[in-house]
GROMACS .gro file of C-alpha atoms in nm:
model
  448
    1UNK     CA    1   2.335   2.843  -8.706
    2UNK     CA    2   2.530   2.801  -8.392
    3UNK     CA    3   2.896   2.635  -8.418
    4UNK     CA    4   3.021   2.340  -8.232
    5UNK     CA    5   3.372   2.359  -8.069
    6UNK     CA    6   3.630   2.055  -8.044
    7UNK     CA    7   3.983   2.063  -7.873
    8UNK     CA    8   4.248   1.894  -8.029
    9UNK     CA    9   4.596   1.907  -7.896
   10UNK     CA   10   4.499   2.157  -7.704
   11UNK     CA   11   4.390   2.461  -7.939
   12UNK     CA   12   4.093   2.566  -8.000
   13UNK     CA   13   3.956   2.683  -8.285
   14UNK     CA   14   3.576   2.768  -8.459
   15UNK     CA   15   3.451   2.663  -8.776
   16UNK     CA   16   3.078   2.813  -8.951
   17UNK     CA   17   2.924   2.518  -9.038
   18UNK     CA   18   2.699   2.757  -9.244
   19UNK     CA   19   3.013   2.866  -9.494
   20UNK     CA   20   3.130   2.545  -9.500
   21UNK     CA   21   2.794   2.396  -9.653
   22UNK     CA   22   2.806   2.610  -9.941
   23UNK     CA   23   3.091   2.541 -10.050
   24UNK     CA   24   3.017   2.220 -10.082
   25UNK     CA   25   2.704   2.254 -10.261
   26UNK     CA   26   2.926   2.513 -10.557
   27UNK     CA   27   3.185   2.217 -10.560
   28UNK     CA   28   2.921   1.922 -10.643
   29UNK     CA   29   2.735   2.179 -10.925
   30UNK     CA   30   3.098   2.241 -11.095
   31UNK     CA   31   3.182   1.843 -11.094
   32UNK     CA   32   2.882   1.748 -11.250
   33UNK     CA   33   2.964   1.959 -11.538
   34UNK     CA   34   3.281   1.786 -11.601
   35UNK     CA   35   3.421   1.406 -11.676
   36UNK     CA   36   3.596   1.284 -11.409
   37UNK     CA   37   3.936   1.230 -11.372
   38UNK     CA   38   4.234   1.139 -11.191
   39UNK     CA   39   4.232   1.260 -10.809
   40UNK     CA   40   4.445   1.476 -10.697
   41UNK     CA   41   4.694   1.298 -10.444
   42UNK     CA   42   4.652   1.400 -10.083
   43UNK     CA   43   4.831   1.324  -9.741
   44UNK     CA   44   4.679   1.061  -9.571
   45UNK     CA   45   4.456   1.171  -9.243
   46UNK     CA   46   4.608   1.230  -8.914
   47UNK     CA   47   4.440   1.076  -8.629
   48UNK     CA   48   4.357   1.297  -8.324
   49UNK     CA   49   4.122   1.263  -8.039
   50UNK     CA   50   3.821   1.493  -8.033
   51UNK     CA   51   3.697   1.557  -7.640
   52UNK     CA   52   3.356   1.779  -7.616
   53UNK     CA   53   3.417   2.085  -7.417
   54UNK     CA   54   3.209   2.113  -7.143
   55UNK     CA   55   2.922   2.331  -7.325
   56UNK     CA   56   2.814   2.039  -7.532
   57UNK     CA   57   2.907   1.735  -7.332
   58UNK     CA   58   2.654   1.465  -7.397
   59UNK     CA   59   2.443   1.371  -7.160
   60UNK     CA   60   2.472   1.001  -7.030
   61UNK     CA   61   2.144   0.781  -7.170
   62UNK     CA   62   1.896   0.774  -6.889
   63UNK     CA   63   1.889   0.404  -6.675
   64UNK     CA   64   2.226   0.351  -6.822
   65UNK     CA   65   2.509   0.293  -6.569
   66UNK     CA   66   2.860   0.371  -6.647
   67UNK     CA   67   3.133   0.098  -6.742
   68UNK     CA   68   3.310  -0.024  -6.465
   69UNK     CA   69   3.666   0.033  -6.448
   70UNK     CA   70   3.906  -0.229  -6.410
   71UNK     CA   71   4.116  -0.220  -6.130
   72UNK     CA   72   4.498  -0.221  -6.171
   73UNK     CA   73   4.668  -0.526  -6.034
   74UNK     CA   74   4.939  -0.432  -5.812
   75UNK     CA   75   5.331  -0.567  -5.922
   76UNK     CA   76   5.403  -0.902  -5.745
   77UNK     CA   77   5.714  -0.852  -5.576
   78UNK     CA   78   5.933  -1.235  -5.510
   79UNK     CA   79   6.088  -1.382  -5.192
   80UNK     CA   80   6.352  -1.611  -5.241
   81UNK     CA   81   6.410  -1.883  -5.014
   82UNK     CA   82   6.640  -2.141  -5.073
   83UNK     CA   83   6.665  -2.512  -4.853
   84UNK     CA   84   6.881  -2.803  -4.905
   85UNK     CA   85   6.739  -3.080  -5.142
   86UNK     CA   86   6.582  -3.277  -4.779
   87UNK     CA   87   6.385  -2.969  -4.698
   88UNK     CA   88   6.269  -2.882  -5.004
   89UNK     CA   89   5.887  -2.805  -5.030
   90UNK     CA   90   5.765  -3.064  -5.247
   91UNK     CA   91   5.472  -3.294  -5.350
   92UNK     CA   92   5.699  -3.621  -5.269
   93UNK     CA   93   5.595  -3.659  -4.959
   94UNK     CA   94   5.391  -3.541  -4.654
   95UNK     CA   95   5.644  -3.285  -4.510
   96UNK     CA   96   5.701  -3.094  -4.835
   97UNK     CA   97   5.329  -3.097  -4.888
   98UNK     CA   98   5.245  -2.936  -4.566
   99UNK     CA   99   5.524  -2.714  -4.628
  100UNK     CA  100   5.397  -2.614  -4.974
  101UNK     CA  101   5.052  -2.564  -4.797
  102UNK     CA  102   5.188  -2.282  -4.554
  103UNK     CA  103   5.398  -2.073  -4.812
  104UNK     CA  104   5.063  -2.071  -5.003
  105UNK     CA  105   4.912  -1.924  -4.700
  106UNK     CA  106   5.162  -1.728  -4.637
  107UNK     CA  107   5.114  -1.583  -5.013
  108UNK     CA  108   4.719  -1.555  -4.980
  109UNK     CA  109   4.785  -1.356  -4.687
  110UNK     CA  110   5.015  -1.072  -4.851
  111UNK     CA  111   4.873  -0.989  -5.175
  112UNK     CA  112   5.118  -0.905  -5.420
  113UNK     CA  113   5.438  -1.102  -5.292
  114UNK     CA  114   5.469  -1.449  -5.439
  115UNK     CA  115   5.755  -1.738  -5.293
  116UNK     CA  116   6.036  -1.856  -5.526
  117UNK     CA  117   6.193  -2.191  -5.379
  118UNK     CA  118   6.494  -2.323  -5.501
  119UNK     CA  119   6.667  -2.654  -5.414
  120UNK     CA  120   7.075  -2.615  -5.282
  121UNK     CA  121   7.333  -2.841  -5.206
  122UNK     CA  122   7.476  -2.707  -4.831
  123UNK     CA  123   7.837  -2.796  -4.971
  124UNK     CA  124   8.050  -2.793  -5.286
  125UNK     CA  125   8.052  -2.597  -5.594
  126UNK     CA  126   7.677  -2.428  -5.720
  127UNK     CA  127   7.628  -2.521  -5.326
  128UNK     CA  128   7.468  -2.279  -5.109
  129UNK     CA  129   7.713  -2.132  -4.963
  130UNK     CA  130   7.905  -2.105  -5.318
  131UNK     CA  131   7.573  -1.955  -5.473
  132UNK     CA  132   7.547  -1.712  -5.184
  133UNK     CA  133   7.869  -1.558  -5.265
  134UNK     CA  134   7.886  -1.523  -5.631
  135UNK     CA  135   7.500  -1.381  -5.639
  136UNK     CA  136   7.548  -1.133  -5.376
  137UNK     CA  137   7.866  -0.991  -5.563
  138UNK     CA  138   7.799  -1.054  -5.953
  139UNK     CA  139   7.405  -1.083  -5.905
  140UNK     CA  140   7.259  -0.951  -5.588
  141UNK     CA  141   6.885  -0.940  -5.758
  142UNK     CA  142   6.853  -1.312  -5.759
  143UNK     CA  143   7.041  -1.346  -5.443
  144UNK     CA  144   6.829  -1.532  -5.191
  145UNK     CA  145   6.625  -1.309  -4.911
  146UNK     CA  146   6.620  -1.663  -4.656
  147UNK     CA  147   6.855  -1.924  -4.622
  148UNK     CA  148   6.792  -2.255  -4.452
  149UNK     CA  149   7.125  -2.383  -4.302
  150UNK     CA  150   7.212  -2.623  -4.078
  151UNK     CA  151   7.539  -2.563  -3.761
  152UNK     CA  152   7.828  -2.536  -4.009
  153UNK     CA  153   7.666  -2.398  -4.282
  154UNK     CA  154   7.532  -2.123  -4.047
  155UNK     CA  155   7.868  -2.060  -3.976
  156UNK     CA  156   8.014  -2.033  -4.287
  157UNK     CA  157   7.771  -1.806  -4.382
  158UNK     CA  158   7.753  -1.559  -4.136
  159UNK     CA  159   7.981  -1.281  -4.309
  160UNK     CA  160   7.690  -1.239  -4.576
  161UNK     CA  161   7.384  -1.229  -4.335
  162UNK     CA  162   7.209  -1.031  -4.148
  163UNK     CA  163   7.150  -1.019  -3.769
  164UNK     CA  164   6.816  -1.133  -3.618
  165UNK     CA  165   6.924  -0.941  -3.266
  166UNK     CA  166   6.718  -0.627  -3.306
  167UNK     CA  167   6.454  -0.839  -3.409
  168UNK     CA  168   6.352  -1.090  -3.231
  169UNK     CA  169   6.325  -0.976  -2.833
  170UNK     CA  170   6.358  -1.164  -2.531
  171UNK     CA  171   5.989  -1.221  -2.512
  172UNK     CA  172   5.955  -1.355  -2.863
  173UNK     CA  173   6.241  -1.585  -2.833
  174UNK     CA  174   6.121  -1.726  -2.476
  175UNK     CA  175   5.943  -2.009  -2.586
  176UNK     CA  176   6.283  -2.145  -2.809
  177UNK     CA  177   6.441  -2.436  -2.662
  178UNK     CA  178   6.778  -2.295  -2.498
  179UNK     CA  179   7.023  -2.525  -2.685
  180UNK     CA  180   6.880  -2.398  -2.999
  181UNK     CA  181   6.905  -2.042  -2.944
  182UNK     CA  182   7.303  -2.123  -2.825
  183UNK     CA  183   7.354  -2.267  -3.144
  184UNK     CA  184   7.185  -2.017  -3.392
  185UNK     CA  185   7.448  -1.746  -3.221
  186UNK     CA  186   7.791  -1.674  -3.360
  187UNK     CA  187   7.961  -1.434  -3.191
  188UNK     CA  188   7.722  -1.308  -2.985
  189UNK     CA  189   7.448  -1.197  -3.296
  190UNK     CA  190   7.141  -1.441  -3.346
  191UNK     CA  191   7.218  -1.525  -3.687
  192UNK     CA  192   6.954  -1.824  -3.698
  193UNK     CA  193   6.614  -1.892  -3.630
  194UNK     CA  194   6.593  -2.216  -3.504
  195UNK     CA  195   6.297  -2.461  -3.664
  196UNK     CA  196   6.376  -2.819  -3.602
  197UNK     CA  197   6.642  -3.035  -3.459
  198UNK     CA  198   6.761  -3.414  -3.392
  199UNK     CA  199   6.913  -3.607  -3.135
  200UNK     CA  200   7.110  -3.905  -3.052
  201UNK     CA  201   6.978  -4.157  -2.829
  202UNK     CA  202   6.915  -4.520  -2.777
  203UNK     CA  203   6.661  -4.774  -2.934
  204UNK     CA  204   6.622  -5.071  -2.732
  205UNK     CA  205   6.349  -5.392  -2.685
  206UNK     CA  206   6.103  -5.347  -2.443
  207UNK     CA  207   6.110  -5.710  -2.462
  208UNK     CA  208   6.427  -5.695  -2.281
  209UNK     CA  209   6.422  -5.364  -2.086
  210UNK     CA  210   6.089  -5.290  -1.912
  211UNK     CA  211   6.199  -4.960  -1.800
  212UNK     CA  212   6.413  -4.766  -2.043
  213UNK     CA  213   6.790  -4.795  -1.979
  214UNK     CA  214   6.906  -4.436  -1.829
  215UNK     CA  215   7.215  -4.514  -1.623
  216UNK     CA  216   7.521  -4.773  -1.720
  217UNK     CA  217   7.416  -5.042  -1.475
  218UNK     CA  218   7.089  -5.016  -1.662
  219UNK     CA  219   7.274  -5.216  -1.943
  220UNK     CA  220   7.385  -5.511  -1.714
  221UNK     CA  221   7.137  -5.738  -1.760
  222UNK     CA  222   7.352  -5.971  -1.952
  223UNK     CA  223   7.083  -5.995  -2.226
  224UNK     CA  224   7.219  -5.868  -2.518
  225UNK     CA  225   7.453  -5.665  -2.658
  226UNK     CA  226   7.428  -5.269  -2.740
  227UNK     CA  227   7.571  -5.193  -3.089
  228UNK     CA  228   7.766  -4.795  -3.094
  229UNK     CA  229   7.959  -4.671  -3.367
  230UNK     CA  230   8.295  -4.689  -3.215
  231UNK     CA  231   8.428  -4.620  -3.526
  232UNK     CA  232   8.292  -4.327  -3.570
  233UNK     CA  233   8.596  -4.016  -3.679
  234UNK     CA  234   8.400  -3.742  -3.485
  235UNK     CA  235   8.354  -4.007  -3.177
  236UNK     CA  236   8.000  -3.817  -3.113
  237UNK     CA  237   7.856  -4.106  -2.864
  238UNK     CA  238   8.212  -4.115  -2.708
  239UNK     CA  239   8.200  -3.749  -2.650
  240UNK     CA  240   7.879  -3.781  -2.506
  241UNK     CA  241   7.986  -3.987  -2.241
  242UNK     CA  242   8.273  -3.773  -2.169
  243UNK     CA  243   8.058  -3.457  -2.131
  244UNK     CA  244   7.781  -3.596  -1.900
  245UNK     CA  245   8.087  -3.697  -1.661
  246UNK     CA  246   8.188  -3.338  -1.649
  247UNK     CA  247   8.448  -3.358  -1.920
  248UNK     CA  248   8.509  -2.989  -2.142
  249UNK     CA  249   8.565  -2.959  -2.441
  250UNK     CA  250   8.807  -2.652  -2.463
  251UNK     CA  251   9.054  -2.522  -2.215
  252UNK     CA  252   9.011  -2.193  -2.076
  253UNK     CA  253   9.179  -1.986  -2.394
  254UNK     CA  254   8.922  -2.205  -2.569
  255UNK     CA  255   9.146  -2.433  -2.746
  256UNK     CA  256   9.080  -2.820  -2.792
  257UNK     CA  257   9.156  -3.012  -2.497
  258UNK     CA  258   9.048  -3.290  -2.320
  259UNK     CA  259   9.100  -3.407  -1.952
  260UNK     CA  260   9.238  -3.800  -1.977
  261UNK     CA  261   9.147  -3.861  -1.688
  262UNK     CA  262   8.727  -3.843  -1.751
  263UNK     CA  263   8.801  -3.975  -2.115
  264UNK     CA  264   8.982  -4.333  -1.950
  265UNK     CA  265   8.648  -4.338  -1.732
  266UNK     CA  266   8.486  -4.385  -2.053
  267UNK     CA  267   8.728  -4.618  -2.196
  268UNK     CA  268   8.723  -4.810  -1.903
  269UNK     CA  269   8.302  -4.896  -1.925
  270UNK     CA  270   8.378  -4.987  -2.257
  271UNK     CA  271   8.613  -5.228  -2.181
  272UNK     CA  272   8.369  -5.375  -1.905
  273UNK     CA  273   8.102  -5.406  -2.155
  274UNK     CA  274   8.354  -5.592  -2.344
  275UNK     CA  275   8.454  -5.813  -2.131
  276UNK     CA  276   8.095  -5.902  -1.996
  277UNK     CA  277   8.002  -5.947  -2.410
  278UNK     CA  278   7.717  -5.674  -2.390
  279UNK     CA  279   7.898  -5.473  -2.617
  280UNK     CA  280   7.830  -5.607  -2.974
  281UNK     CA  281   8.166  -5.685  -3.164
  282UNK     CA  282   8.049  -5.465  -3.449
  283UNK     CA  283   8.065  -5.163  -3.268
  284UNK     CA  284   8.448  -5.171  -3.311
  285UNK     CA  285   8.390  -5.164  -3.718
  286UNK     CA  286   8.042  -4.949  -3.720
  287UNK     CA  287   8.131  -4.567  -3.824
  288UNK     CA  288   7.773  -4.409  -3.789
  289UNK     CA  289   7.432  -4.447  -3.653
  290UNK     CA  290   7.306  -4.576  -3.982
  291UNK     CA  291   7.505  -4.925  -3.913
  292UNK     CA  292   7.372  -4.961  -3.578
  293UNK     CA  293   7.010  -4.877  -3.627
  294UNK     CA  294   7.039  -5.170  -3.920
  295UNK     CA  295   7.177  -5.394  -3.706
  296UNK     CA  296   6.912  -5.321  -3.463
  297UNK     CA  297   6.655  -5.387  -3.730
  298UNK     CA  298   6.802  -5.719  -3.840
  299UNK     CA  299   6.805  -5.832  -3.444
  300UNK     CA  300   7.212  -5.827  -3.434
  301UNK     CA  301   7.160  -5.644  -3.067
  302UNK     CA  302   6.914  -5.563  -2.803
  303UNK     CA  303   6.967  -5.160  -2.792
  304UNK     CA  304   7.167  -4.926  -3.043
  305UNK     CA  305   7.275  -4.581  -3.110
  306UNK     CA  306   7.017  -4.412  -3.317
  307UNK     CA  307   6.918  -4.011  -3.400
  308UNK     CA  308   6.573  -3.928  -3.295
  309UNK     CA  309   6.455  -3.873  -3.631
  310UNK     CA  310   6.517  -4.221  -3.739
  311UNK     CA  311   6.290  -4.360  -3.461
  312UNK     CA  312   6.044  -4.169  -3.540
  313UNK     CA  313   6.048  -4.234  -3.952
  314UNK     CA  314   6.044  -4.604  -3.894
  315UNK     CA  315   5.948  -4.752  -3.555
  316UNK     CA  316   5.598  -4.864  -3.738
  317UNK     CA  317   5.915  -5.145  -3.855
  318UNK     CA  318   6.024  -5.252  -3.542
  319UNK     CA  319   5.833  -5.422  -3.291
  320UNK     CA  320   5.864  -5.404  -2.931
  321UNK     CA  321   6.079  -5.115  -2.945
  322UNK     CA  322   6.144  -4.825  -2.726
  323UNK     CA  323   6.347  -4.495  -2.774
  324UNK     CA  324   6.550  -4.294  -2.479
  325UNK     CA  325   6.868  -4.107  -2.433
  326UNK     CA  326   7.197  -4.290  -2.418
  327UNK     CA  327   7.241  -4.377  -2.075
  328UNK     CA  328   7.522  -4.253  -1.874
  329UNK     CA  329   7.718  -4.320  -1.584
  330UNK     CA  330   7.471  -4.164  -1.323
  331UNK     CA  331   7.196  -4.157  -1.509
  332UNK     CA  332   7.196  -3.767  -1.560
  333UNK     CA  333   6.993  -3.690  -1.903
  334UNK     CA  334   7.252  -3.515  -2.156
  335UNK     CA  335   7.262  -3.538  -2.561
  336UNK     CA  336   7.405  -3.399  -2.850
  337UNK     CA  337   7.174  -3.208  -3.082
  338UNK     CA  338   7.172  -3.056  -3.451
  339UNK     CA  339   6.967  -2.857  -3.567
  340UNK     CA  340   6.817  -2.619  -3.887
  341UNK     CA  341   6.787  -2.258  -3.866
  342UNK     CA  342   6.605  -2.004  -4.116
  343UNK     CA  343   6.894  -1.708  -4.152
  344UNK     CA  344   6.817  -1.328  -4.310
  345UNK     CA  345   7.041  -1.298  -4.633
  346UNK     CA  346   6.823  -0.962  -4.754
  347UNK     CA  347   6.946  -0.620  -4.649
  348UNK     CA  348   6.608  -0.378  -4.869
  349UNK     CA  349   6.446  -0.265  -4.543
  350UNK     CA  350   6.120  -0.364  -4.739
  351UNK     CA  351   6.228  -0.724  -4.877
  352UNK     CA  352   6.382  -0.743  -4.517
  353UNK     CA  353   6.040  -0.727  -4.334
  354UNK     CA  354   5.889  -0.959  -4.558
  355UNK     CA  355   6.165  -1.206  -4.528
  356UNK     CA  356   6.138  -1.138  -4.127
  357UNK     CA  357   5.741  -1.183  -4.161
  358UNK     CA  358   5.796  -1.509  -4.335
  359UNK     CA  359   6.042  -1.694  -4.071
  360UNK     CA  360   5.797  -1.573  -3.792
  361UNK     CA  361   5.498  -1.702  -4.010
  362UNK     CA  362   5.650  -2.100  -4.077
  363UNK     CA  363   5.815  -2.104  -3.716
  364UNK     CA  364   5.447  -2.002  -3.527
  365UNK     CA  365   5.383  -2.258  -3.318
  366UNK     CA  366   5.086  -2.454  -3.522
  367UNK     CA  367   5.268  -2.424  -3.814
  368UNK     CA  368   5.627  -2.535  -3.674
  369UNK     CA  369   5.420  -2.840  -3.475
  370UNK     CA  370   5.262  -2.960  -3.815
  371UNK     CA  371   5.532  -2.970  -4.067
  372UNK     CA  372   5.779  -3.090  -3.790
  373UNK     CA  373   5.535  -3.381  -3.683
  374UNK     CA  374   5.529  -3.494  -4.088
  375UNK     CA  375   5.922  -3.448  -4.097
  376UNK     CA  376   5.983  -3.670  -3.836
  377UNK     CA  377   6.202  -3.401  -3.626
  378UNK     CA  378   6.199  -3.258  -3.299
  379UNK     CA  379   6.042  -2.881  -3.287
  380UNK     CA  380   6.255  -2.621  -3.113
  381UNK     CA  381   5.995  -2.454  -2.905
  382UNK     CA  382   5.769  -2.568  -2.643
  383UNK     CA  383   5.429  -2.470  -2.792
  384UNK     CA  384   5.473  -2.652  -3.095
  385UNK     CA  385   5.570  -2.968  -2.948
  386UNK     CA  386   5.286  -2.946  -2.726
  387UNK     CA  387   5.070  -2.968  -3.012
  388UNK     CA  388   5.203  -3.311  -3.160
  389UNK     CA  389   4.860  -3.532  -3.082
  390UNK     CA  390   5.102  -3.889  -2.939
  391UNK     CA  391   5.186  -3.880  -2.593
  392UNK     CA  392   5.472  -4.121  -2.644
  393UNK     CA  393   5.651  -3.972  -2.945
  394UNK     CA  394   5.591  -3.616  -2.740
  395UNK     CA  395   5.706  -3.734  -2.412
  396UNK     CA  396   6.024  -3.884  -2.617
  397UNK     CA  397   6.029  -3.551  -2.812
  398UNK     CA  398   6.035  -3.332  -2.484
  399UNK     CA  399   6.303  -3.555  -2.298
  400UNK     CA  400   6.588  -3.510  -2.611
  401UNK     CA  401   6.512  -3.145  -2.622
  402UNK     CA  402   6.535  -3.035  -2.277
  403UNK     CA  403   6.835  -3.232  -2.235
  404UNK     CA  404   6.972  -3.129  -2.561
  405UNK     CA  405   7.328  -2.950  -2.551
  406UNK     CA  406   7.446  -2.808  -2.951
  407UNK     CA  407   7.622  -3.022  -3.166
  408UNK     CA  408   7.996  -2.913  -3.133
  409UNK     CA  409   8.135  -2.781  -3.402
  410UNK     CA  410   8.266  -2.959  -3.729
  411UNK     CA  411   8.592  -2.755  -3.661
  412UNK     CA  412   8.598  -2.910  -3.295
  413UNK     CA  413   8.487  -3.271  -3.405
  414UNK     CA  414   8.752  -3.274  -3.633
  415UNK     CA  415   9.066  -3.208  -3.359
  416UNK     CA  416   8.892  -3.395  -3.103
  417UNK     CA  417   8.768  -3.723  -3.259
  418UNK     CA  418   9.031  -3.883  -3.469
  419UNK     CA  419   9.220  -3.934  -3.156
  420UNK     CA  420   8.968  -4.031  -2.914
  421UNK     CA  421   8.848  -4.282  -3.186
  422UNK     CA  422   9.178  -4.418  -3.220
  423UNK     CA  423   9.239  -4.448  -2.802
  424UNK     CA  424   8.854  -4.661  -2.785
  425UNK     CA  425   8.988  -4.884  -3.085
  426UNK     CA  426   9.296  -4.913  -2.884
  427UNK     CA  427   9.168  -5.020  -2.562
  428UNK     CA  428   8.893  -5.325  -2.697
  429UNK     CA  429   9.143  -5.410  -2.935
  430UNK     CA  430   9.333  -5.498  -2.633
  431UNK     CA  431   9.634  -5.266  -2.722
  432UNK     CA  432   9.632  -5.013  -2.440
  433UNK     CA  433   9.486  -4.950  -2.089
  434UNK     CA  434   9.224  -4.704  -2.090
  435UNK     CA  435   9.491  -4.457  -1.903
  436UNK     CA  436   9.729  -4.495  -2.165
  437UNK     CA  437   9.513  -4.454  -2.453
  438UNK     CA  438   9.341  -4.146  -2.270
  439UNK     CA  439   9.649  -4.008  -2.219
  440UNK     CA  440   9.811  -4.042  -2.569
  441UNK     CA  441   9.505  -3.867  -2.716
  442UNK     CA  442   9.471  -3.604  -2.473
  443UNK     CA  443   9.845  -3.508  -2.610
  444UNK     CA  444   9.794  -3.566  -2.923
  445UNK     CA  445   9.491  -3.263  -2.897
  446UNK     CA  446   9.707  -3.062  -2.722
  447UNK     CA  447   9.933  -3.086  -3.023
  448UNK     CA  448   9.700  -2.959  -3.269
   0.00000   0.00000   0.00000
């Protein structure tokens, strides 16, 4: 009688059936002749795998295919991107939706990397910028791989990202609006990726103004008054007026300055609007564009300061109503712009590409056009806005961009604007010339 082989834990040993059966057969003879009794106690079995050796390998069972094997999944890997609360992908309403539509494309596309959004606060503590820090020192695993910042925020954050110079080439970035691109770079590194901005400009009745108001002698019609937020601390639309006349900002060590003489130009068109009552009363007490678009809604004035994106969200409530720049003295197109940036926080080379992969992914121009269309915001790059379907709210949209200059700073705002502020509220409160008031604030920069 042959013998069959097994291997267990890898020795390999032979035992004769034959041998084997007769002892069996003398055991069962003696137990019969005996009452049973107790059993002996034994060690329980040990269990052991038993593979055939290749001599008596069963054959499969003809017409029988073998099991399938099931594939391994592969480890999902997470991106983190945080945005502030405004931004925030969510079902609430179309822009987070179409957001949430292209991270989920985004994931489809790259199996085994899922997105993890989280909502932050730009300012204060558990802010983003608070957040940033204490993760990337005490926690750098949960640390965020993209950041979505706005001008300041990008600032303050720049010692913990990473630069998007080596990047993003000339040729990539040629279709970014050039504001935008000044604006996303600190010290000479692209820290940002620009995605969507917002301007100021003007609303005004079409009922009143059949051609849109572009220079100052646009607004002497004498019917009806333009509502500005004179009292506004970082005197934005006052700044505006000074810039498009040729006024800087900085002197030439780049520290605050103004020249009087432009800024008592300014003051002195105020005053003439004054005087001629086309500038509304409430301008003197209004501190943001948020007053004057109201009272432009409740028919208090004719035209008023207002950001681009707040046309757009509700001119379906206004009738009759137009949207332009601010006009200026000669007519020459210039505006202040804002604007949000995607910024690189992860340093892994291989969480770094997927980050990079993801920024180029929601800026690309279809997807940039869509979600800024349903955020009510101006795109920063020509083939997206080319895409939005109304020729009025594009031709609007392309006007404020290419005449877009960045926001100044917060830092700058701050030196500049309490005292320009305080010379406008001087002069139509009828306590200074224009040249005195320019004066006294130019000084009082130069102080600082």
């Amino acid at each position: 009688m042959k013998c069959r082989q097994f291997t267990i834990n890898n020795s390999q040993f032979t035992i004769a059936l034959s041998i084997a059966n007769c002892a069996l057969c003398i055991f069962i003879l003696a137990a019969c002749s005996f009452q049973p009794g107790p059993a002996p106690a034994t060690s329980p079995p040990t269990a052991v795998t038993a593979e055939p050796t290749a001599t008596t390998a069963a054959s499969p069972e003809p017409n029988k295919s073998p099991l399938p094997q099931t594939p391994v999944a592969p480890a999902t890997q997470t991106l983190r991107l945080w945005f502030p609360p405004q931004l925030a992908p969510t079902n609430d309403d179309a822009a987070g939706r179409q957001l949430l539509t292209q991270l989920q494309a985004f994931e489809d596309s790259h199996p085994g990397w899922q997105i993890e959004v989280r909502a932050k606060k730009l300012t204060g503590q558990g802010g983003l910028l608070d957040s940033l820090q204490t993760t990337l020192q005490s926690a750098p695993g949960i640390s965020p791989d993209v950041i979505v910042a706005d001008g300041p925020t990008l600032t303050n954050a720049a010692p913990f990202l990473q630069t998007l110079t080596e990047h993003f080439g000339e040729a990539e970035l040629a279709d970014f609006y050039p504001f935008a691109l000044q604006a996303a770079r600190i010290d000479n590194q692209l820290l940002g990726l620009p995605f969507a901005a917002d301007a100021l400009g003007l609303a005004y009745s079409t009922n009143v103004y059949v051609t849109p108001p572009l220079a100052w002698v646009d607004l002497n019609t004498g019917a009806g008054p333009i509502w500005l937020p004179l009292n506004d601390p970082t005197a934005l639309v006052t700044l505006q007026q000074y810039v498009a006349l040729g006024g800087s900002l900085t002197d030439e060590t780049g520290k605050p300055a103004i020249n009087s003489t432009v800024l008592a130009q300014v003051l002195t068109y105020y005053q003439f609007l004054q005087v001629n009552d086309l500038l509304s009363i409430g301008s003197l007490e209004s501190v943001n564009t948020a007053d004057t678009w109201l009272a432009y809604r409740e028919s208090r004035a004719t035209s008023a300061a207002a950001y681009a994106s707040t046309y757009f969200a509700e001119r379906d409530r206004v009738a009759a109503t137009g949207y332009t720049l601010l006009p200026t003295r000669e007519g020459n197109s210039l505006t202040f712009a804002s604007q949000w940036n995607y910024a690189l926080v992860a340093a892994d080379p291989t969480r770094q590409s997927m980050a990079l992969e993801l920024m180029r992914w929601l800026t690309a121009p279809d997807n940039l056009s869509a979600w800024t269309l349903e955020a009510q915001l101006l795109p920063t790059r020509g083939a997206a806005l080319t895409q939005w379907p109304d020729p009025a709210l594009r031709a609007i949209a392309g006007e404020a961009v290419t005449a877009a200059q960045p926001l100044p700073s917060s830092t700058l705002l701050g030196v500049l604007g309490p005292p320009i502020t305080l010379a406008v509220q001087s002069v139509l409160s009828g306590q200074a010339t224009p040249e005195v008031a320019a004066e006294a604030a130019a000084q009082t920069i130069a102080g600082r």
